[in-house]
mmCIF file with all atom_site columns, C-alpha atoms in Angstrom:
data_model
loop_
_atom_site.group_PDB
_atom_site.id
_atom_site.type_symbol
_atom_site.label_atom_id
_atom_site.label_alt_id
_atom_site.label_comp_id
_atom_site.label_asym_id
_atom_site.label_entity_id
_atom_site.label_seq_id
_atom_site.pdbx_PDB_ins_code
_atom_site.Cartn_x
_atom_site.Cartn_y
_atom_site.Cartn_z
_atom_site.occupancy
_atom_site.B_iso_or_equiv
_atom_site.pdbx_formal_charge
_atom_site.auth_seq_id
_atom_site.auth_comp_id
_atom_site.auth_asym_id
_atom_site.auth_atom_id
_atom_site.pdbx_PDB_model_num
ATOM 1   C CA . MET A 1 1   ? 17.534  21.302  -13.201 1.00 45.00 ? 844 MET A CA 1
ATOM 2   C CA . ILE A 1 2   ? 14.773  22.001  -15.738 1.00 43.00 ? 845 ILE A CA 1
ATOM 3   C CA . ILE A 1 3   ? 15.591  18.844  -17.714 1.00 42.00 ? 846 ILE A CA 1
ATOM 4   C CA . GLY A 1 4   ? 15.369  16.774  -14.528 1.00 43.00 ? 847 GLY A CA 1
ATOM 5   C CA . LEU A 1 5   ? 11.988  18.302  -13.736 1.00 38.00 ? 848 LEU A CA 1
ATOM 6   C CA . LEU A 1 6   ? 10.698  17.550  -17.252 1.00 39.00 ? 849 LEU A CA 1
ATOM 7   C CA . ILE A 1 7   ? 11.886  13.936  -17.041 1.00 44.00 ? 850 ILE A CA 1
ATOM 8   C CA . SER A 1 8   ? 10.233  13.558  -13.635 1.00 45.00 ? 851 SER A CA 1
ATOM 9   C CA . CYS A 1 9   ? 6.946   14.982  -14.962 1.00 46.00 ? 852 CYS A CA 1
ATOM 10  C CA . SER A 1 10  ? 6.959   12.690  -18.002 1.00 55.00 ? 853 SER A CA 1
ATOM 11  C CA . ARG A 1 11  ? 7.569   9.675   -15.750 1.00 56.00 ? 854 ARG A CA 1
ATOM 12  C CA . ASN A 1 12  ? 4.639   10.642  -13.596 1.00 78.00 ? 855 ASN A CA 1
ATOM 13  C CA . GLU A 1 13  ? 2.443   11.143  -16.680 1.00 86.00 ? 856 GLU A CA 1
ATOM 14  C CA . MET A 1 14  ? 2.800   7.507   -17.740 1.00 89.00 ? 857 MET A CA 1
ATOM 15  C CA . VAL A 1 15  ? 1.878   6.329   -14.248 1.00 93.00 ? 858 VAL A CA 1
ATOM 16  C CA . LYS A 1 16  ? -1.022  8.807   -14.100 1.00 95.00 ? 859 LYS A CA 1
ATOM 17  C CA . GLU A 1 17  ? -2.267  7.574   -17.474 1.00 94.00 ? 860 GLU A CA 1
ATOM 18  C CA . TYR A 1 18  ? -2.040  3.956   -16.260 1.00 94.00 ? 861 TYR A CA 1
ATOM 19  C CA . PHE A 1 19  ? -4.067  4.823   -13.146 1.00 95.00 ? 862 PHE A CA 1
ATOM 20  C CA . ASP A 1 20  ? -6.662  6.692   -15.223 1.00 96.00 ? 863 ASP A CA 1
ATOM 21  C CA . THR A 1 21  ? -7.123  3.848   -17.727 1.00 96.00 ? 864 THR A CA 1
ATOM 22  C CA . HIS A 1 22  ? -7.492  1.306   -14.904 1.00 95.00 ? 865 HIS A CA 1
ATOM 23  C CA . GLY A 1 23  ? -10.051 3.345   -12.932 1.00 96.00 ? 866 GLY A CA 1
ATOM 24  C CA . MET A 1 24  ? -7.673  4.149   -10.082 1.00 97.00 ? 867 MET A CA 1
ATOM 25  C CA . ASN A 1 25  ? -7.236  7.421   -8.184  1.00 96.00 ? 868 ASN A CA 1
ATOM 26  C CA . TYR A 1 26  ? -3.836  9.026   -8.809  1.00 97.00 ? 869 TYR A CA 1
ATOM 27  C CA . PRO A 1 27  ? -1.394  9.285   -7.031  1.00 97.00 ? 870 PRO A CA 1
ATOM 28  C CA . VAL A 1 28  ? -2.844  7.156   -4.190  1.00 97.00 ? 871 VAL A CA 1
ATOM 29  C CA . ASP A 1 29  ? -5.678  4.679   -4.710  1.00 98.00 ? 872 ASP A CA 1
ATOM 30  C CA . VAL A 1 30  ? -7.198  3.146   -1.567  1.00 97.00 ? 873 VAL A CA 1
ATOM 31  C CA . ILE A 1 31  ? -10.535 1.980   -2.979  1.00 95.00 ? 874 ILE A CA 1
ATOM 32  C CA . GLY A 1 32  ? -9.521  -1.681  -2.591  1.00 95.00 ? 875 GLY A CA 1
ATOM 33  C CA . ILE A 1 33  ? -9.133  -1.422  1.190   1.00 96.00 ? 876 ILE A CA 1
ATOM 34  C CA . SER A 1 34  ? -12.380 -2.660  2.694   1.00 93.00 ? 877 SER A CA 1
ATOM 35  C CA . LEU A 1 35  ? -13.993 -4.982  5.182   1.00 91.00 ? 878 LEU A CA 1
ATOM 36  C CA . LEU A 1 36  ? -15.541 -6.979  2.337   1.00 89.00 ? 879 LEU A CA 1
ATOM 37  C CA . GLY A 1 37  ? -13.205 -9.655  1.090   1.00 86.00 ? 880 GLY A CA 1
ATOM 38  C CA . ILE A 1 38  ? -10.871 -9.355  4.067   1.00 93.00 ? 881 ILE A CA 1
ATOM 39  C CA . ASP A 1 39  ? -8.362  -12.183 4.462   1.00 94.00 ? 882 ASP A CA 1
ATOM 40  C CA . TYR A 1 40  ? -7.304  -13.704 7.770   1.00 94.00 ? 883 TYR A CA 1
ATOM 41  C CA . ALA A 1 41  ? -3.861  -14.840 8.899   1.00 94.00 ? 884 ALA A CA 1
ATOM 42  C CA . GLY A 1 42  ? -3.673  -16.613 12.244  1.00 94.00 ? 885 GLY A CA 1
ATOM 43  C CA . ILE A 1 43  ? -7.283  -15.612 12.963  1.00 93.00 ? 886 ILE A CA 1
ATOM 44  C CA . GLU A 1 44  ? -10.456 -17.598 12.413  1.00 89.00 ? 887 GLU A CA 1
ATOM 45  C CA . SER A 1 45  ? -13.167 -15.755 10.483  1.00 84.00 ? 888 SER A CA 1
ATOM 46  C CA . GLU A 1 46  ? -15.620 -16.540 13.308  1.00 88.00 ? 889 GLU A CA 1
ATOM 47  C CA . GLU A 1 47  ? -13.568 -14.268 15.577  1.00 87.00 ? 890 GLU A CA 1
ATOM 48  C CA . MET A 1 48  ? -14.994 -11.307 13.647  1.00 86.00 ? 891 MET A CA 1
ATOM 49  C CA . THR A 1 49  ? -18.301 -11.967 15.430  1.00 89.00 ? 892 THR A CA 1
ATOM 50  C CA . GLU A 1 50  ? -16.738 -11.351 18.861  1.00 90.00 ? 893 GLU A CA 1
ATOM 51  C CA . PRO A 1 51  ? -17.680 -8.069  20.573  1.00 91.00 ? 894 PRO A CA 1
ATOM 52  C CA . GLY A 1 52  ? -15.531 -5.192  19.349  1.00 91.00 ? 895 GLY A CA 1
ATOM 53  C CA . ALA A 1 53  ? -13.780 -7.127  16.561  1.00 90.00 ? 896 ALA A CA 1
ATOM 54  C CA . ARG A 1 54  ? -15.669 -5.495  13.708  1.00 91.00 ? 897 ARG A CA 1
ATOM 55  C CA . ASP A 1 55  ? -15.190 -2.009  15.203  1.00 94.00 ? 898 ASP A CA 1
ATOM 56  C CA . PHE A 1 56  ? -11.474 -2.740  15.661  1.00 94.00 ? 899 PHE A CA 1
ATOM 57  C CA . VAL A 1 57  ? -11.088 -3.661  11.992  1.00 95.00 ? 900 VAL A CA 1
ATOM 58  C CA . GLU A 1 58  ? -13.284 -0.834  10.658  1.00 95.00 ? 901 GLU A CA 1
ATOM 59  C CA . ASP A 1 59  ? -11.366 1.713   12.755  1.00 96.00 ? 902 ASP A CA 1
ATOM 60  C CA . GLY A 1 60  ? -8.086  0.326   11.415  1.00 97.00 ? 903 GLY A CA 1
ATOM 61  C CA . ILE A 1 61  ? -9.287  0.434   7.817   1.00 97.00 ? 904 ILE A CA 1
ATOM 62  C CA . MET A 1 62  ? -10.316 4.083   8.155   1.00 97.00 ? 905 MET A CA 1
ATOM 63  C CA . PHE A 1 63  ? -6.937  4.954   9.680   1.00 97.00 ? 906 PHE A CA 1
ATOM 64  C CA . ILE A 1 64  ? -5.018  3.127   6.942   1.00 98.00 ? 907 ILE A CA 1
ATOM 65  C CA . LYS A 1 65  ? -6.955  4.867   4.170   1.00 97.00 ? 908 LYS A CA 1
ATOM 66  C CA . MET A 1 66  ? -6.324  8.302   5.680   1.00 97.00 ? 909 MET A CA 1
ATOM 67  C CA . ASP A 1 67  ? -2.670  7.517   6.385   1.00 97.00 ? 910 ASP A CA 1
ATOM 68  C CA . LEU A 1 68  ? -1.964  6.331   2.849   1.00 97.00 ? 911 LEU A CA 1
ATOM 69  C CA . GLN A 1 69  ? -3.783  9.252   1.228   1.00 97.00 ? 912 GLN A CA 1
ATOM 70  C CA . LYS A 1 70  ? -1.452  11.725  2.917   1.00 96.00 ? 913 LYS A CA 1
ATOM 71  C CA . GLN A 1 71  ? 1.710   9.855   1.870   1.00 95.00 ? 914 GLN A CA 1
ATOM 72  C CA . ASN A 1 72  ? 4.094   10.963  -0.847  1.00 95.00 ? 915 ASN A CA 1
ATOM 73  C CA . PRO A 1 73  ? 4.335   7.806   -3.016  1.00 95.00 ? 916 PRO A CA 1
ATOM 74  C CA . GLY A 1 74  ? 7.975   8.465   -3.931  1.00 92.00 ? 917 GLY A CA 1
ATOM 75  C CA . ILE A 1 75  ? 9.051   8.567   -0.304  1.00 92.00 ? 918 ILE A CA 1
ATOM 76  C CA . PHE A 1 76  ? 6.669   5.897   0.989   1.00 94.00 ? 919 PHE A CA 1
ATOM 77  C CA . MET A 1 77  ? 7.623   3.342   -1.691  1.00 92.00 ? 920 MET A CA 1
ATOM 78  C CA . HIS A 1 78  ? 11.154  4.110   -2.887  1.00 90.00 ? 921 HIS A CA 1
ATOM 79  C CA . GLY A 1 79  ? 10.588  6.251   -5.971  1.00 91.00 ? 922 GLY A CA 1
ATOM 80  C CA . ALA A 1 80  ? 7.090   5.182   -6.983  1.00 95.00 ? 923 ALA A CA 1
ATOM 81  C CA . ALA A 1 81  ? 5.041   7.828   -8.792  1.00 96.00 ? 924 ALA A CA 1
ATOM 82  C CA . GLY A 1 82  ? 1.747   6.301   -7.654  1.00 97.00 ? 925 GLY A CA 1
ATOM 83  C CA . ILE A 1 83  ? 0.559   3.663   -5.200  1.00 98.00 ? 926 ILE A CA 1
ATOM 84  C CA . LYS A 1 84  ? -2.465  1.386   -5.053  1.00 98.00 ? 927 LYS A CA 1
ATOM 85  C CA . ALA A 1 85  ? -3.521  -0.290  -1.802  1.00 97.00 ? 928 ALA A CA 1
ATOM 86  C CA . ASP A 1 86  ? -5.853  -3.268  -1.595  1.00 96.00 ? 929 ASP A CA 1
ATOM 87  C CA . LYS A 1 87  ? -6.193  -6.779  -0.141  1.00 96.00 ? 930 LYS A CA 1
ATOM 88  C CA . THR A 1 88  ? -6.810  -6.179  3.548   1.00 96.00 ? 931 THR A CA 1
ATOM 89  C CA . VAL A 1 89  ? -5.502  -8.867  5.927   1.00 96.00 ? 932 VAL A CA 1
ATOM 90  C CA . PHE A 1 90  ? -6.519  -9.143  9.594   1.00 95.00 ? 933 PHE A CA 1
ATOM 91  C CA . TYR A 1 91  ? -3.625  -10.967 11.255  1.00 95.00 ? 934 TYR A CA 1
ATOM 92  C CA . ARG A 1 92  ? -2.369  -12.359 14.553  1.00 93.00 ? 935 ARG A CA 1
ATOM 93  C CA . THR A 1 93  ? 1.342   -12.810 15.188  1.00 91.00 ? 936 THR A CA 1
ATOM 94  C CA . GLU A 1 94  ? 2.889   -15.770 17.007  1.00 90.00 ? 937 GLU A CA 1
ATOM 95  C CA . THR A 1 95  ? 3.058   -13.573 20.124  1.00 91.00 ? 938 THR A CA 1
ATOM 96  C CA . GLY A 1 96  ? -0.699  -12.942 19.981  1.00 90.00 ? 939 GLY A CA 1
ATOM 97  C CA . ASP A 1 97  ? -0.577  -9.347  18.742  1.00 90.00 ? 940 ASP A CA 1
ATOM 98  C CA . VAL A 1 98  ? -3.218  -8.464  16.157  1.00 93.00 ? 941 VAL A CA 1
ATOM 99  C CA . GLY A 1 99  ? -3.247  -5.873  13.409  1.00 96.00 ? 942 GLY A CA 1
ATOM 100 C CA . LEU A 1 100 ? -4.054  -5.170  9.799   1.00 97.00 ? 943 LEU A CA 1
ATOM 101 C CA . MET A 1 101 ? -1.997  -5.439  6.632   1.00 97.00 ? 944 MET A CA 1
ATOM 102 C CA . VAL A 1 102 ? -2.706  -4.113  3.170   1.00 98.00 ? 945 VAL A CA 1
ATOM 103 C CA . ARG A 1 103 ? -1.011  -4.936  -0.099  1.00 97.00 ? 946 ARG A CA 1
ATOM 104 C CA . VAL A 1 104 ? 0.593   -1.794  -1.512  1.00 98.00 ? 947 VAL A CA 1
ATOM 105 C CA . THR A 1 105 ? 1.700   -1.699  -5.143  1.00 97.00 ? 948 THR A CA 1
ATOM 106 C CA . GLY A 1 106 ? 3.976   1.119   -6.219  1.00 96.00 ? 949 GLY A CA 1
ATOM 107 C CA . TYR A 1 107 ? 4.192   2.118   -9.886  1.00 97.00 ? 950 TYR A CA 1
ATOM 108 C CA . GLY A 1 108 ? 7.058   4.026   -11.443 1.00 95.00 ? 951 GLY A CA 1
ATOM 109 C CA . GLN A 1 109 ? 9.006   4.643   -14.599 1.00 93.00 ? 952 GLN A CA 1
ATOM 110 C CA . GLY A 1 110 ? 12.712  4.793   -15.256 1.00 91.00 ? 953 GLY A CA 1
ATOM 111 C CA . GLU A 1 111 ? 15.343  3.221   -13.068 1.00 88.00 ? 954 GLU A CA 1
ATOM 112 C CA . PRO A 1 112 ? 13.933  1.807   -9.823  1.00 89.00 ? 955 PRO A CA 1
ATOM 113 C CA . SER A 1 113 ? 15.739  2.607   -6.589  1.00 88.00 ? 956 SER A CA 1
ATOM 114 C CA . LYS A 1 114 ? 18.384  0.171   -5.383  1.00 89.00 ? 957 LYS A CA 1
ATOM 115 C CA . GLU A 1 115 ? 16.239  -0.810  -2.352  1.00 87.00 ? 958 GLU A CA 1
ATOM 116 C CA . ILE A 1 116 ? 13.574  -2.423  -4.542  1.00 90.00 ? 959 ILE A CA 1
ATOM 117 C CA . GLU A 1 117 ? 15.401  -3.111  -7.808  1.00 87.00 ? 960 GLU A CA 1
ATOM 118 C CA . SER A 1 118 ? 15.610  -6.884  -7.303  1.00 88.00 ? 961 SER A CA 1
ATOM 119 C CA . ARG A 1 119 ? 11.879  -7.220  -6.541  1.00 91.00 ? 962 ARG A CA 1
ATOM 120 C CA . ILE A 1 120 ? 10.258  -5.094  -9.233  1.00 93.00 ? 963 ILE A CA 1
ATOM 121 C CA . GLU A 1 121 ? 8.112   -6.457  -12.038 1.00 94.00 ? 964 GLU A CA 1
ATOM 122 C CA . TRP A 1 122 ? 8.391   -4.780  -15.432 1.00 94.00 ? 965 TRP A CA 1
ATOM 123 C CA . VAL A 1 123 ? 4.988   -3.751  -16.782 1.00 90.00 ? 966 VAL A CA 1
ATOM 124 C CA . ASP A 1 124 ? 6.515   -2.322  -19.979 1.00 87.00 ? 967 ASP A CA 1
ATOM 125 C CA . LEU A 1 125 ? 10.229  -2.922  -20.434 1.00 79.00 ? 968 LEU A CA 1
ATOM 126 C CA . LYS A 1 126 ? 10.479  -0.651  -23.489 1.00 82.00 ? 969 LYS A CA 1
ATOM 127 C CA . GLU A 1 127 ? 9.055   2.310   -21.561 1.00 83.00 ? 970 GLU A CA 1
ATOM 128 C CA . ARG A 1 128 ? 10.882  1.245   -18.355 1.00 88.00 ? 971 ARG A CA 1
ATOM 129 C CA . PHE A 1 129 ? 7.534   1.117   -16.538 1.00 93.00 ? 972 PHE A CA 1
ATOM 130 C CA . TRP A 1 130 ? 7.591   -1.012  -13.383 1.00 95.00 ? 973 TRP A CA 1
ATOM 131 C CA . LYS A 1 131 ? 5.588   -2.038  -10.342 1.00 96.00 ? 974 LYS A CA 1
ATOM 132 C CA . TYR A 1 132 ? 6.583   -3.261  -6.920  1.00 96.00 ? 975 TYR A CA 1
ATOM 133 C CA . GLU A 1 133 ? 4.420   -5.004  -4.301  1.00 97.00 ? 976 GLU A CA 1
ATOM 134 C CA . ASN A 1 134 ? 4.823   -5.157  -0.560  1.00 96.00 ? 977 ASN A CA 1
ATOM 135 C CA . TYR A 1 135 ? 2.573   -5.404  2.468   1.00 97.00 ? 978 TYR A CA 1
ATOM 136 C CA . ALA A 1 136 ? 2.299   -2.487  4.880   1.00 97.00 ? 979 ALA A CA 1
ATOM 137 C CA . TYR A 1 137 ? 1.302   -3.536  8.352   1.00 96.00 ? 980 TYR A CA 1
ATOM 138 C CA . TYR A 1 138 ? -0.477  -1.445  10.921  1.00 97.00 ? 981 TYR A CA 1
ATOM 139 C CA . ILE A 1 139 ? -0.686  -1.960  14.659  1.00 95.00 ? 982 ILE A CA 1
ATOM 140 C CA . ARG A 1 140 ? -2.262  -0.303  17.664  1.00 92.00 ? 983 ARG A CA 1
ATOM 141 C CA . ASN A 1 141 ? 0.206   1.191   20.106  1.00 88.00 ? 984 ASN A CA 1
ATOM 142 C CA . GLU A 1 142 ? 0.039   1.223   23.901  1.00 87.00 ? 985 GLU A CA 1
ATOM 143 C CA . LEU A 1 143 ? -2.380  4.193   23.695  1.00 89.00 ? 986 LEU A CA 1
ATOM 144 C CA . TYR A 1 144 ? -4.680  2.135   21.428  1.00 88.00 ? 987 TYR A CA 1
ATOM 145 C CA . MET A 1 145 ? -3.938  4.432   18.496  1.00 93.00 ? 988 MET A CA 1
ATOM 146 C CA . TRP A 1 146 ? -3.379  2.953   15.041  1.00 97.00 ? 989 TRP A CA 1
ATOM 147 C CA . GLU A 1 147 ? 0.056   3.504   13.506  1.00 96.00 ? 990 GLU A CA 1
ATOM 148 C CA . PHE A 1 148 ? 2.156   2.307   10.584  1.00 96.00 ? 991 PHE A CA 1
ATOM 149 C CA . GLY A 1 149 ? 4.183   -0.671  11.789  1.00 95.00 ? 992 GLY A CA 1
ATOM 150 C CA . GLY A 1 150 ? 6.447   -1.218  8.797   1.00 95.00 ? 993 GLY A CA 1
ATOM 151 C CA . TRP A 1 151 ? 6.818   -3.385  5.729   1.00 95.00 ? 994 TRP A CA 1
ATOM 152 C CA . LEU A 1 152 ? 6.472   -7.147  5.536   1.00 92.00 ? 995 LEU A CA 1
ATOM 153 C CA . PHE A 1 153 ? 9.414   -7.378  3.106   1.00 88.00 ? 996 PHE A CA 1
ATOM 154 C CA . GLU A 1 154 ? 12.336  -5.076  3.885   1.00 77.00 ? 997 GLU A CA 1
#
């Protein structure tokens, strides 16, 4: 039990050190989520000038930041010790639904979980330090409340 706890702490230390040296907040960094530099998928950038569009996106961005900051990285991203979110995408589906996506990168050390093992990128193979990227999408429900919709890649 104690050995497992020590191993877990040392794994988190490498990720924490990586975040610190790259100017990121540990264990969850949401600084990269913003209205500036937003990408569009299925939406024309001119649509942001329509009444309510900017408020819709700003409200969603605030919700996403708060939602991610309360997440446990290890549960949210299959064993990650820290997560970084950036690259906001305002999207429209083929059915006409609109929402927001953010790129989420999970960082961990040791053996990655089976769910993500095939899609990880090794940052440092010797130290068994890895990262994994996915896109979290957020939607507004029937009560017009923002909520986590799921992952782009399952």
